[in-house]
mmCIF file of C-alpha atoms and ligand atoms in Angstrom:
data_model
loop_
_atom_site.group_PDB
_atom_site.id
_atom_site.type_symbol
_atom_site.label_atom_id
_atom_site.label_comp_id
_atom_site.label_asym_id
_atom_site.label_seq_id
_atom_site.Cartn_x
_atom_site.Cartn_y
_atom_site.Cartn_z
ATOM 1 C CA MET A 1 69.393 141.637 21.400
ATOM 2 C CA SER A 2 70.007 139.866 24.734
ATOM 3 C CA ARG A 3 72.584 137.089 24.946
ATOM 4 C CA LEU A 4 69.749 134.715 25.705
ATOM 5 C CA LEU A 5 67.755 135.480 22.578
ATOM 6 C CA LYS A 6 70.849 135.129 20.386
ATOM 7 C CA LEU A 7 70.432 131.397 21.047
ATOM 8 C CA ALA A 8 66.898 131.397 19.619
ATOM 9 C CA ARG A 9 66.043 130.619 15.995
ATOM 10 C CA PRO A 10 66.817 133.920 14.220
ATOM 11 C CA GLU A 11 63.882 133.625 11.800
ATOM 12 C CA LEU A 12 61.559 133.525 14.819
ATOM 13 C CA THR A 13 63.080 136.486 16.636
ATOM 14 C CA ALA A 14 62.465 138.433 13.420
ATOM 15 C CA LEU A 15 58.891 137.147 12.953
ATOM 16 C CA PRO A 16 56.261 139.924 13.358
ATOM 17 C CA PRO A 17 53.657 138.913 16.003
ATOM 18 C CA TYR A 18 49.949 138.372 15.172
ATOM 19 C CA ILE A 19 47.794 141.311 16.260
ATOM 20 C CA ALA A 20 44.647 139.941 17.907
ATOM 21 C CA GLY A 21 41.266 141.774 17.651
ATOM 22 C CA ALA A 22 40.976 144.264 20.510
ATOM 23 C CA TRP A 23 38.784 143.622 23.545
ATOM 24 C CA GLU A 24 37.549 146.746 25.314
ATOM 25 C CA PRO A 25 35.139 146.751 28.255
ATOM 26 C CA GLY A 26 31.732 148.214 27.355
ATOM 27 C CA MET A 27 32.353 147.911 23.586
ATOM 28 C CA THR A 28 30.456 145.523 21.294
ATOM 29 C CA ARG A 29 32.919 143.241 19.594
ATOM 30 C CA LEU A 30 32.251 143.112 15.872
ATOM 31 C CA ASN A 31 35.931 142.739 15.085
ATOM 32 C CA ALA A 32 36.551 138.996 15.568
ATOM 33 C CA ASN A 33 33.868 137.145 13.554
ATOM 34 C CA GLU A 34 32.385 135.482 16.640
ATOM 35 C CA SER A 35 28.776 134.477 17.324
ATOM 36 C CA PRO A 36 26.797 137.098 19.290
ATOM 37 C CA TRP A 37 24.925 134.406 21.323
ATOM 38 C CA GLN A 38 26.078 132.010 24.003
ATOM 39 C CA ALA A 39 25.416 128.334 23.228
ATOM 40 C CA PRO A 40 22.713 126.570 25.280
ATOM 41 C CA GLY A 41 24.428 124.962 28.271
ATOM 42 C CA ASP A 42 27.344 127.429 28.235
ATOM 43 C CA ARG A 43 27.772 128.305 31.915
ATOM 44 C CA THR A 44 31.024 130.205 31.662
ATOM 45 C CA GLU A 45 31.173 133.770 32.892
ATOM 46 C CA ARG A 46 32.888 135.129 29.801
ATOM 47 C CA GLY A 47 30.813 133.157 27.289
ATOM 48 C CA LEU A 48 32.213 130.518 24.971
ATOM 49 C CA ASN A 49 30.838 132.307 21.915
ATOM 50 C CA VAL A 50 33.751 134.725 22.142
ATOM 51 C CA TYR A 51 37.412 133.827 21.983
ATOM 52 C CA PRO A 52 39.342 133.634 25.235
ATOM 53 C CA PRO A 53 41.766 136.499 25.876
ATOM 54 C CA PRO A 54 44.820 136.145 23.562
ATOM 55 C CA ARG A 55 46.884 135.505 26.726
ATOM 56 C CA PRO A 56 45.358 134.446 30.063
ATOM 57 C CA ASP A 57 46.863 137.376 32.010
ATOM 58 C CA ALA A 58 44.747 136.780 35.118
ATOM 59 C CA VAL A 59 46.035 133.191 35.302
ATOM 60 C CA ALA A 60 49.622 134.373 34.803
ATOM 61 C CA GLU A 61 49.195 136.798 37.700
ATOM 62 C CA ARG A 62 47.733 134.066 39.934
ATOM 63 C CA LEU A 63 50.472 131.571 39.017
ATOM 64 C CA ALA A 64 53.147 134.190 39.651
ATOM 65 C CA GLY A 65 51.844 134.516 43.220
ATOM 66 C CA PHE A 66 51.640 130.753 43.572
ATOM 67 C CA TYR A 67 55.229 130.205 42.416
ATOM 68 C CA GLY A 68 56.678 133.252 44.174
ATOM 69 C CA THR A 69 57.645 135.256 41.104
ATOM 70 C CA ARG A 70 56.329 138.160 39.028
ATOM 71 C CA LYS A 71 53.814 138.064 36.186
ATOM 72 C CA GLN A 72 56.377 139.132 33.590
ATOM 73 C CA ASN A 73 58.369 135.981 34.445
ATOM 74 C CA VAL A 74 55.452 133.618 33.721
ATOM 75 C CA LEU A 75 54.188 132.119 30.488
ATOM 76 C CA VAL A 76 50.961 130.134 30.904
ATOM 77 C CA THR A 77 50.941 127.027 28.730
ATOM 78 C CA ARG A 78 48.631 124.089 28.089
ATOM 79 C CA GLY A 79 50.431 121.866 30.549
ATOM 80 C CA THR A 80 54.187 121.702 30.879
ATOM 81 C CA SER A 81 54.078 119.612 27.728
ATOM 82 C CA GLU A 82 53.312 122.664 25.621
ATOM 83 C CA ALA A 83 56.159 124.575 27.289
ATOM 84 C CA ILE A 84 58.592 121.798 26.309
ATOM 85 C CA ASP A 85 57.326 121.913 22.724
ATOM 86 C CA LEU A 86 57.532 125.720 22.553
ATOM 87 C CA LEU A 87 61.095 125.839 23.832
ATOM 88 C CA ILE A 88 62.240 123.250 21.318
ATOM 89 C CA ARG A 89 60.449 124.975 18.444
ATOM 90 C CA GLY A 90 61.775 128.350 19.542
ATOM 91 C CA PHE A 91 65.417 127.384 19.978
ATOM 92 C CA CYS A 92 66.217 124.346 17.817
ATOM 93 C CA GLU A 93 66.693 124.672 14.107
ATOM 94 C CA ALA A 94 65.492 121.503 12.372
ATOM 95 C CA GLY A 95 68.326 119.344 11.109
ATOM 96 C CA SER A 96 71.111 121.113 12.986
ATOM 97 C CA ASP A 97 70.385 121.963 16.655
ATOM 98 C CA ARG A 98 69.981 119.420 19.448
ATOM 99 C CA ILE A 99 68.514 119.011 22.890
ATOM 100 C CA LEU A 100 70.309 117.162 25.690
ATOM 101 C CA ILE A 101 68.486 114.729 27.964
ATOM 102 C CA CYS A 102 69.616 112.462 30.811
ATOM 103 C CA PRO A 103 67.830 109.112 30.453
ATOM 104 C CA PRO A 104 66.006 107.397 31.898
ATOM 105 C CA THR A 105 63.769 110.468 31.969
ATOM 106 C CA PHE A 106 60.460 111.868 30.764
ATOM 107 C CA ASP A 107 60.022 110.650 27.213
ATOM 108 C CA MET A 108 58.207 113.713 25.863
ATOM 109 C CA TYR A 109 61.466 115.698 25.496
ATOM 110 C CA ARG A 110 62.597 113.182 22.876
ATOM 111 C CA LEU A 111 59.183 113.158 21.216
ATOM 112 C CA TYR A 112 58.942 116.939 20.793
ATOM 113 C CA ALA A 113 62.538 117.108 19.553
ATOM 114 C CA GLY A 114 61.673 114.464 16.951
ATOM 115 C CA ILE A 115 58.591 116.410 15.837
ATOM 116 C CA GLN A 116 60.706 119.541 15.392
ATOM 117 C CA GLY A 117 63.504 117.685 13.577
ATOM 118 C CA ALA A 118 65.986 118.500 16.350
ATOM 119 C CA GLY A 119 68.669 116.005 17.376
ATOM 120 C CA VAL A 120 68.763 114.360 20.805
ATOM 121 C CA CYS A 121 72.020 114.052 22.734
ATOM 122 C CA ARG A 122 71.771 111.509 25.565
ATOM 123 C CA VAL A 123 73.916 111.635 28.704
ATOM 124 C CA PRO A 124 72.565 108.769 30.854
ATOM 125 C CA LEU A 125 72.172 109.140 34.604
ATOM 126 C CA LEU A 126 75.042 107.447 36.439
ATOM 127 C CA ARG A 127 74.350 104.085 38.018
ATOM 128 C CA HIS A 128 75.469 103.008 41.496
ATOM 129 C CA ASP A 129 74.863 99.890 43.610
ATOM 130 C CA ASP A 130 73.615 102.025 46.497
ATOM 131 C CA PRO A 131 70.011 103.076 45.641
ATOM 132 C CA GLN A 132 70.578 106.396 47.465
ATOM 133 C CA ARG A 133 73.342 107.243 44.979
ATOM 134 C CA ASP A 134 71.878 105.562 41.928
ATOM 135 C CA PHE A 135 70.666 107.537 38.864
ATOM 136 C CA GLN A 136 72.816 110.607 39.589
ATOM 137 C CA LEU A 137 73.268 113.411 37.109
ATOM 138 C CA ASP A 138 76.538 113.071 35.152
ATOM 139 C CA VAL A 139 77.545 116.718 35.487
ATOM 140 C CA LYS A 140 80.864 116.391 33.663
ATOM 141 C CA GLY A 141 79.236 114.368 30.876
ATOM 142 C CA VAL A 142 76.470 116.954 30.439
ATOM 143 C CA ILE A 143 78.933 119.842 30.270
ATOM 144 C CA GLU A 144 81.173 118.074 27.747
ATOM 145 C CA ALA A 145 78.329 116.877 25.517
ATOM 146 C CA SER A 146 76.578 120.248 25.543
ATOM 147 C CA ALA A 147 79.414 121.846 23.567
ATOM 148 C CA ASP A 148 78.215 120.203 20.367
ATOM 149 C CA ARG A 149 75.169 122.069 18.922
ATOM 150 C CA VAL A 150 73.084 121.603 22.078
ATOM 151 C CA LYS A 151 70.633 124.490 22.596
ATOM 152 C CA LEU A 152 68.503 123.101 25.431
ATOM 153 C CA ILE A 153 69.498 120.939 28.381
ATOM 154 C CA PHE A 154 66.491 119.251 30.001
ATOM 155 C CA LEU A 155 66.959 118.363 33.668
ATOM 156 C CA CYS A 156 64.011 116.710 35.343
ATOM 157 C CA SER A 157 63.898 117.118 39.128
ATOM 158 C CA PRO A 158 62.379 115.062 40.714
ATOM 159 C CA ASN A 159 62.990 112.819 37.763
ATOM 160 C CA ASN A 160 60.297 110.806 36.033
ATOM 161 C CA PRO A 161 60.481 107.774 36.255
ATOM 162 C CA THR A 162 63.358 107.283 38.729
ATOM 163 C CA GLY A 163 61.875 109.653 41.341
ATOM 164 C CA GLY A 164 65.020 111.374 42.651
ATOM 165 C CA ALA A 165 65.575 115.140 42.892
ATOM 166 C CA VAL A 166 68.828 116.696 41.664
ATOM 167 C CA ALA A 167 71.019 118.615 44.131
ATOM 168 C CA ALA A 168 71.086 122.350 43.423
ATOM 169 C CA ALA A 169 74.899 122.460 43.494
ATOM 170 C CA ARG A 170 75.123 119.956 40.629
ATOM 171 C CA VAL A 171 72.657 121.889 38.493
ATOM 172 C CA GLU A 172 74.484 125.106 39.261
ATOM 173 C CA GLN A 173 77.751 123.649 37.955
ATOM 174 C CA ILE A 174 75.994 123.000 34.659
ATOM 175 C CA CYS A 175 74.412 126.463 34.614
ATOM 176 C CA GLU A 176 77.827 128.081 35.105
ATOM 177 C CA ALA A 177 79.484 126.008 32.395
ATOM 178 C CA VAL A 178 76.927 126.401 29.614
ATOM 179 C CA ALA A 179 76.145 130.132 30.004
ATOM 180 C CA GLY A 180 75.951 131.764 26.570
ATOM 181 C CA ARG A 181 75.640 128.530 24.638
ATOM 182 C CA ALA A 182 72.547 126.668 25.916
ATOM 183 C CA LEU A 183 69.437 127.094 28.044
ATOM 184 C CA VAL A 184 69.022 124.903 31.121
ATOM 185 C CA VAL A 185 65.389 123.785 31.416
ATOM 186 C CA ILE A 186 64.520 122.463 34.872
ATOM 187 C CA ASP A 187 61.321 120.446 34.800
ATOM 188 C CA GLU A 188 59.847 120.534 38.307
ATOM 189 C CA ALA A 189 56.515 118.862 37.571
ATOM 190 C CA TYR A 190 56.792 116.885 40.845
ATOM 191 C CA GLN A 191 58.563 119.414 43.083
ATOM 192 C CA GLU A 192 55.677 119.763 45.544
ATOM 193 C CA PHE A 193 56.171 116.128 46.616
ATOM 194 C CA ALA A 194 59.902 116.496 47.308
ATOM 195 C CA ASP A 195 61.590 116.775 50.690
ATOM 196 C CA CYS A 196 64.202 119.204 49.387
ATOM 197 C CA GLN A 197 63.899 122.813 48.211
ATOM 198 C CA GLY A 198 63.138 123.418 44.541
ATOM 199 C CA LEU A 199 65.606 124.835 42.039
ATOM 200 C CA GLY A 200 63.569 127.978 41.336
ATOM 201 C CA SER A 201 66.203 130.279 42.850
ATOM 202 C CA LEU A 202 68.592 129.320 40.024
ATOM 203 C CA GLN A 203 66.073 130.797 37.608
ATOM 204 C CA SER A 204 66.289 134.197 39.275
ATOM 205 C CA ARG A 205 70.096 134.067 39.315
ATOM 206 C CA TYR A 206 70.817 132.841 35.792
ATOM 207 C CA GLU A 207 69.248 134.378 32.687
ATOM 208 C CA HIS A 208 69.572 131.107 30.758
ATOM 209 C CA VAL A 209 67.658 128.997 33.295
ATOM 210 C CA VAL A 210 64.002 128.146 32.788
ATOM 211 C CA VAL A 211 61.780 126.337 35.284
ATOM 212 C CA LEU A 212 58.664 124.371 34.335
ATOM 213 C CA ARG A 213 55.803 123.848 36.783
ATOM 214 C CA THR A 214 52.378 122.281 36.402
ATOM 215 C CA LEU A 215 48.956 122.174 38.013
ATOM 216 C CA SER A 216 48.545 118.579 36.753
ATOM 217 C CA LYS A 217 49.998 116.841 39.797
ATOM 218 C CA CYS A 218 49.646 118.255 43.311
ATOM 219 C CA VAL A 219 46.871 120.755 42.434
ATOM 220 C CA SER A 220 44.699 117.946 40.941
ATOM 221 C CA LEU A 221 44.019 119.785 37.651
ATOM 222 C CA ALA A 222 45.525 117.500 34.990
ATOM 223 C CA GLY A 223 42.313 117.832 32.952
ATOM 224 C CA VAL A 224 42.560 121.629 32.834
ATOM 225 C CA ARG A 225 45.960 121.487 31.069
ATOM 226 C CA CYS A 226 47.696 124.334 32.863
ATOM 227 C CA GLY A 227 51.443 124.678 33.146
ATOM 228 C CA ALA A 228 53.811 127.544 33.790
ATOM 229 C CA LEU A 229 57.125 128.370 32.207
ATOM 230 C CA LEU A 230 59.168 130.611 34.505
ATOM 231 C CA GLY A 231 61.960 132.615 32.914
ATOM 232 C CA ARG A 232 63.337 136.049 32.099
ATOM 233 C CA PRO A 233 60.828 138.577 30.670
ATOM 234 C CA GLU A 234 62.693 138.720 27.326
ATOM 235 C CA LEU A 235 62.396 134.940 27.004
ATOM 236 C CA ILE A 236 58.687 135.039 27.908
ATOM 237 C CA GLY A 237 58.163 137.801 25.304
ATOM 238 C CA PHE A 238 59.956 135.755 22.637
ATOM 239 C CA LEU A 239 57.991 132.579 23.385
ATOM 240 C CA GLU A 240 54.751 134.566 23.260
ATOM 241 C CA LYS A 241 55.540 135.174 19.593
ATOM 242 C CA VAL A 242 55.966 131.437 18.978
ATOM 243 C CA LEU A 243 52.805 130.496 20.902
ATOM 244 C CA PRO A 244 49.735 131.445 18.844
ATOM 245 C CA PRO A 245 47.094 133.635 20.537
ATOM 246 C CA TYR A 246 43.880 132.201 22.046
ATOM 247 C CA THR A 247 45.402 128.810 22.900
ATOM 248 C CA PHE A 248 44.345 128.762 26.558
ATOM 249 C CA PRO A 249 40.592 128.027 26.668
ATOM 250 C CA THR A 250 38.016 130.008 28.657
ATOM 251 C CA PRO A 251 36.803 127.036 30.801
ATOM 252 C CA SER A 252 40.406 126.371 31.852
ATOM 253 C CA ILE A 253 40.945 130.025 32.750
ATOM 254 C CA GLU A 254 37.789 130.154 34.842
ATOM 255 C CA LEU A 255 38.566 126.875 36.587
ATOM 256 C CA VAL A 256 42.124 127.847 37.495
ATOM 257 C CA MET A 257 40.888 131.166 38.870
ATOM 258 C CA GLU A 258 38.267 129.340 40.932
ATOM 259 C CA VAL A 259 40.513 126.580 42.249
ATOM 260 C CA LEU A 260 43.803 128.352 42.882
ATOM 261 C CA ASN A 261 42.934 130.029 46.171
ATOM 262 C CA ASP A 262 44.100 129.744 49.789
ATOM 263 C CA ASP A 263 41.370 127.284 50.848
ATOM 264 C CA SER A 264 41.917 124.790 48.072
ATOM 265 C CA MET A 265 45.686 125.126 48.393
ATOM 266 C CA LYS A 266 45.353 124.134 52.043
ATOM 267 C CA ILE A 267 43.530 120.975 50.955
ATOM 268 C CA SER A 268 46.107 120.394 48.247
ATOM 269 C CA ARG A 269 48.946 120.647 50.807
ATOM 270 C CA GLN A 270 47.205 118.161 53.119
ATOM 271 C CA ARG A 271 46.747 115.732 50.229
ATOM 272 C CA THR A 272 50.351 116.148 49.190
ATOM 273 C CA GLN A 273 51.410 115.175 52.709
ATOM 274 C CA LEU A 274 49.130 112.134 52.564
ATOM 275 C CA ILE A 275 50.709 111.111 49.239
ATOM 276 C CA ARG A 276 54.166 111.447 50.788
ATOM 277 C CA ASP A 277 53.161 109.302 53.776
ATOM 278 C CA GLU A 278 51.603 106.703 51.497
ATOM 279 C CA ARG A 279 54.711 106.758 49.315
ATOM 280 C CA GLU A 280 56.833 105.789 52.319
ATOM 281 C CA ARG A 281 54.375 103.081 53.401
ATOM 282 C CA MET A 282 54.252 101.583 49.893
ATOM 283 C CA SER A 283 58.035 101.763 49.464
ATOM 284 C CA LEU A 284 58.560 99.845 52.719
ATOM 285 C CA GLU A 285 55.983 97.183 51.871
ATOM 286 C CA PHE A 286 57.267 96.718 48.333
ATOM 287 C CA ALA A 287 60.830 96.426 49.632
ATOM 288 C CA ALA A 288 59.709 93.408 51.690
ATOM 289 C CA SER A 289 58.028 91.665 48.714
ATOM 290 C CA PRO A 290 59.745 88.664 47.098
ATOM 291 C CA LEU A 291 58.574 90.088 43.729
ATOM 292 C CA VAL A 292 60.657 93.249 44.204
ATOM 293 C CA ARG A 293 64.428 93.484 43.794
ATOM 294 C CA GLN A 294 64.907 97.195 44.396
ATOM 295 C CA VAL A 295 62.943 100.239 45.521
ATOM 296 C CA TRP A 296 64.489 103.601 44.728
ATOM 297 C CA PRO A 297 63.920 106.613 47.024
ATOM 298 C CA SER A 298 61.282 108.918 45.541
ATOM 299 C CA ASP A 299 60.658 112.662 45.806
ATOM 300 C CA ALA A 300 57.630 112.435 43.521
ATOM 301 C CA ASN A 301 54.046 111.110 43.692
ATOM 302 C CA PHE A 302 55.117 107.682 42.491
ATOM 303 C CA VAL A 303 57.296 104.774 43.521
ATOM 304 C CA PHE A 304 59.841 103.260 41.145
ATOM 305 C CA LEU A 305 60.729 99.574 41.509
ATOM 306 C CA LYS A 306 62.790 96.871 39.905
ATOM 307 C CA THR A 307 60.753 93.670 40.055
ATOM 308 C CA THR A 308 61.725 90.056 39.465
ATOM 309 C CA ASP A 309 59.267 89.938 36.555
ATOM 310 C CA GLY A 310 57.531 93.121 35.357
ATOM 311 C CA ASN A 311 54.737 91.344 33.500
ATOM 312 C CA ARG A 312 53.924 89.117 36.464
ATOM 313 C CA PHE A 313 53.813 92.163 38.750
ATOM 314 C CA SER A 314 51.681 94.127 36.310
ATOM 315 C CA ASN A 315 49.265 91.211 35.763
ATOM 316 C CA ALA A 316 48.825 90.749 39.504
ATOM 317 C CA ALA A 317 47.950 94.451 39.773
ATOM 318 C CA ARG A 318 45.612 94.205 36.785
ATOM 319 C CA LYS A 319 43.718 91.323 38.426
ATOM 320 C CA ALA A 320 43.028 93.686 41.328
ATOM 321 C CA GLY A 321 41.770 96.291 38.827
ATOM 322 C CA ILE A 322 44.909 98.438 38.942
ATOM 323 C CA LEU A 323 47.128 99.627 36.089
ATOM 324 C CA VAL A 324 50.833 100.250 36.686
ATOM 325 C CA ARG A 325 53.470 101.499 34.266
ATOM 326 C CA LEU A 326 56.047 99.268 32.555
ATOM 327 C CA PHE A 327 58.712 100.465 30.118
ATOM 328 C CA PRO A 328 58.682 97.936 27.273
ATOM 329 C CA ASN A 329 60.519 100.288 24.874
ATOM 330 C CA ASP A 330 63.477 100.893 27.167
ATOM 331 C CA PRO A 331 65.755 97.855 27.658
ATOM 332 C CA THR A 332 67.602 99.630 30.495
ATOM 333 C CA LEU A 333 64.315 99.611 32.441
ATOM 334 C CA ALA A 334 63.390 95.942 31.891
ATOM 335 C CA ASP A 335 61.177 94.707 34.767
ATOM 336 C CA CYS A 336 61.040 98.209 36.261
ATOM 337 C CA VAL A 337 57.616 99.423 37.319
ATOM 338 C CA ARG A 338 56.405 102.930 38.121
ATOM 339 C CA ILE A 339 53.444 103.093 40.457
ATOM 340 C CA THR A 340 51.552 106.314 41.101
ATOM 341 C CA VAL A 341 50.641 106.757 44.757
ATOM 342 C CA GLY A 342 46.846 106.637 44.872
ATOM 343 C CA ARG A 343 44.217 106.895 47.587
ATOM 344 C CA PRO A 344 45.070 104.768 50.640
ATOM 345 C CA GLU A 345 42.303 102.271 49.773
ATOM 346 C CA ASP A 346 43.675 101.842 46.211
ATOM 347 C CA ASN A 347 47.195 101.442 47.549
ATOM 348 C CA ASP A 348 45.936 98.813 50.010
ATOM 349 C CA ARG A 349 44.312 96.899 47.156
ATOM 350 C CA LEU A 350 47.558 96.919 45.184
ATOM 351 C CA LEU A 351 49.720 95.983 48.173
ATOM 352 C CA ASN A 352 47.359 93.107 49.038
ATOM 353 C CA ALA A 353 47.397 91.855 45.436
ATOM 354 C CA ILE A 354 51.198 91.948 45.312
ATOM 355 C CA ALA A 355 51.454 90.261 48.721
ATOM 356 C CA ALA A 356 49.081 87.493 47.535
ATOM 357 C CA GLU A 357 51.037 87.054 44.287
ATOM 358 C CA GLY A 358 54.301 86.977 46.246
ATOM 359 C CA SER A 359 53.098 84.159 48.442
ATOM 360 C CA SER A 360 51.793 82.108 45.482
ATOM 361 C CA ASN A 361 54.113 79.971 43.362
ATOM 362 C CA GLY A 362 53.480 82.155 40.298
ATOM 363 C CA ASP A 363 51.327 79.692 38.343
HETATM 364 C C1 PLP B 1 58.502 115.241 34.246
HETATM 365 C C2 PLP B 1 57.240 115.655 33.609
HETATM 366 N N1 PLP B 1 57.190 116.840 33.012
HETATM 367 C C3 PLP B 1 56.073 117.271 32.426
HETATM 368 C C4 PLP B 1 54.935 116.494 32.409
HETATM 369 C C5 PLP B 1 53.753 116.997 31.691
HETATM 370 O O1 PLP B 1 52.851 117.559 32.536
HETATM 371 P P1 PLP B 1 51.656 118.463 32.044
HETATM 372 O O2 PLP B 1 50.420 117.740 32.441
HETATM 373 O O3 PLP B 1 51.834 119.742 32.772
HETATM 374 O O4 PLP B 1 51.752 118.627 30.567
HETATM 375 C C6 PLP B 1 54.934 115.243 33.027
HETATM 376 C C7 PLP B 1 53.750 114.403 33.005
HETATM 377 O O5 PLP B 1 53.656 113.318 33.495
HETATM 378 C C8 PLP B 1 56.129 114.806 33.629
HETATM 379 O O6 PLP B 1 56.227 113.613 34.212
#
């Protein structure tokens, strides 16, 4: 068994896989207890009366091209969220193993660990007065803490909600130090919006590095629920045993195959550039507002602010018909607000509402 799979839950590496009913072109399928008729209104090519393929191989192939890797390195998941869940279920034994996270960060890592009964080791991002150097990865802290029953280290780059990307050299230090004892999971849900190169090359160099990507952000397909876990073929093969067959629905397969082409990617790249431009415009305008104490640099499709009063800010936005994100459950993020960059006209509406609130006396 590979060094990588020795870290997985042994009862799962030994689990025999489910053998799905065969699908052969030209053969009538009386082996899967499906309906022989399509439902009225079913406009899919495959037909929703039959199960989707056990694994969406065509989507894996397309995503491999999109992310510059090979099909055997790709596991298609229902959003990156499912990939996070799968990794935790596959590697963390309930009651003994732990994941490591660097808060403030995406809260779903903690949630899925809790569902699995895995522990959560927290190594907070380092604070600094200079916003350019604030929320930095504590490399030494991560390496030290990972020695104690940590199986998965989640690094989010660009980070949600703080917006900053992690420098490759810092991640590499962690990869070097934890080889053979933990997997490094790099969540790049927002990479397309970043100015810097992604960390995907670390995945090809280190067997214990996994990269997560999603079509939910820059490709505008959050409703399709399509993510990709990029890793070594033996890891993909193992996770395919943990992920039940038929999980990726036919309409999602057909939509991804329709949308993920050169023409729509050109549009997606133009929109990504517009989001980046709007992000800079919003950051500058917020920085000048008396309601805002701090604007952190962002590599993602959102802006992260410290306001003078989060509720006041949020209520002013709400009056203009706009919802923004507060963090009421995290005392370290009191009065911080995360604002997704929207269409220019929506951003204008928010900026105008905040400007009006800033020039009022707050009554
Ligand atoms: C950092 C990060 N990772 C993963 C996800 C989940 O994305 P998906 O829609 O692919 O499940 C999100 C969603 O907001 C996120 O912020």
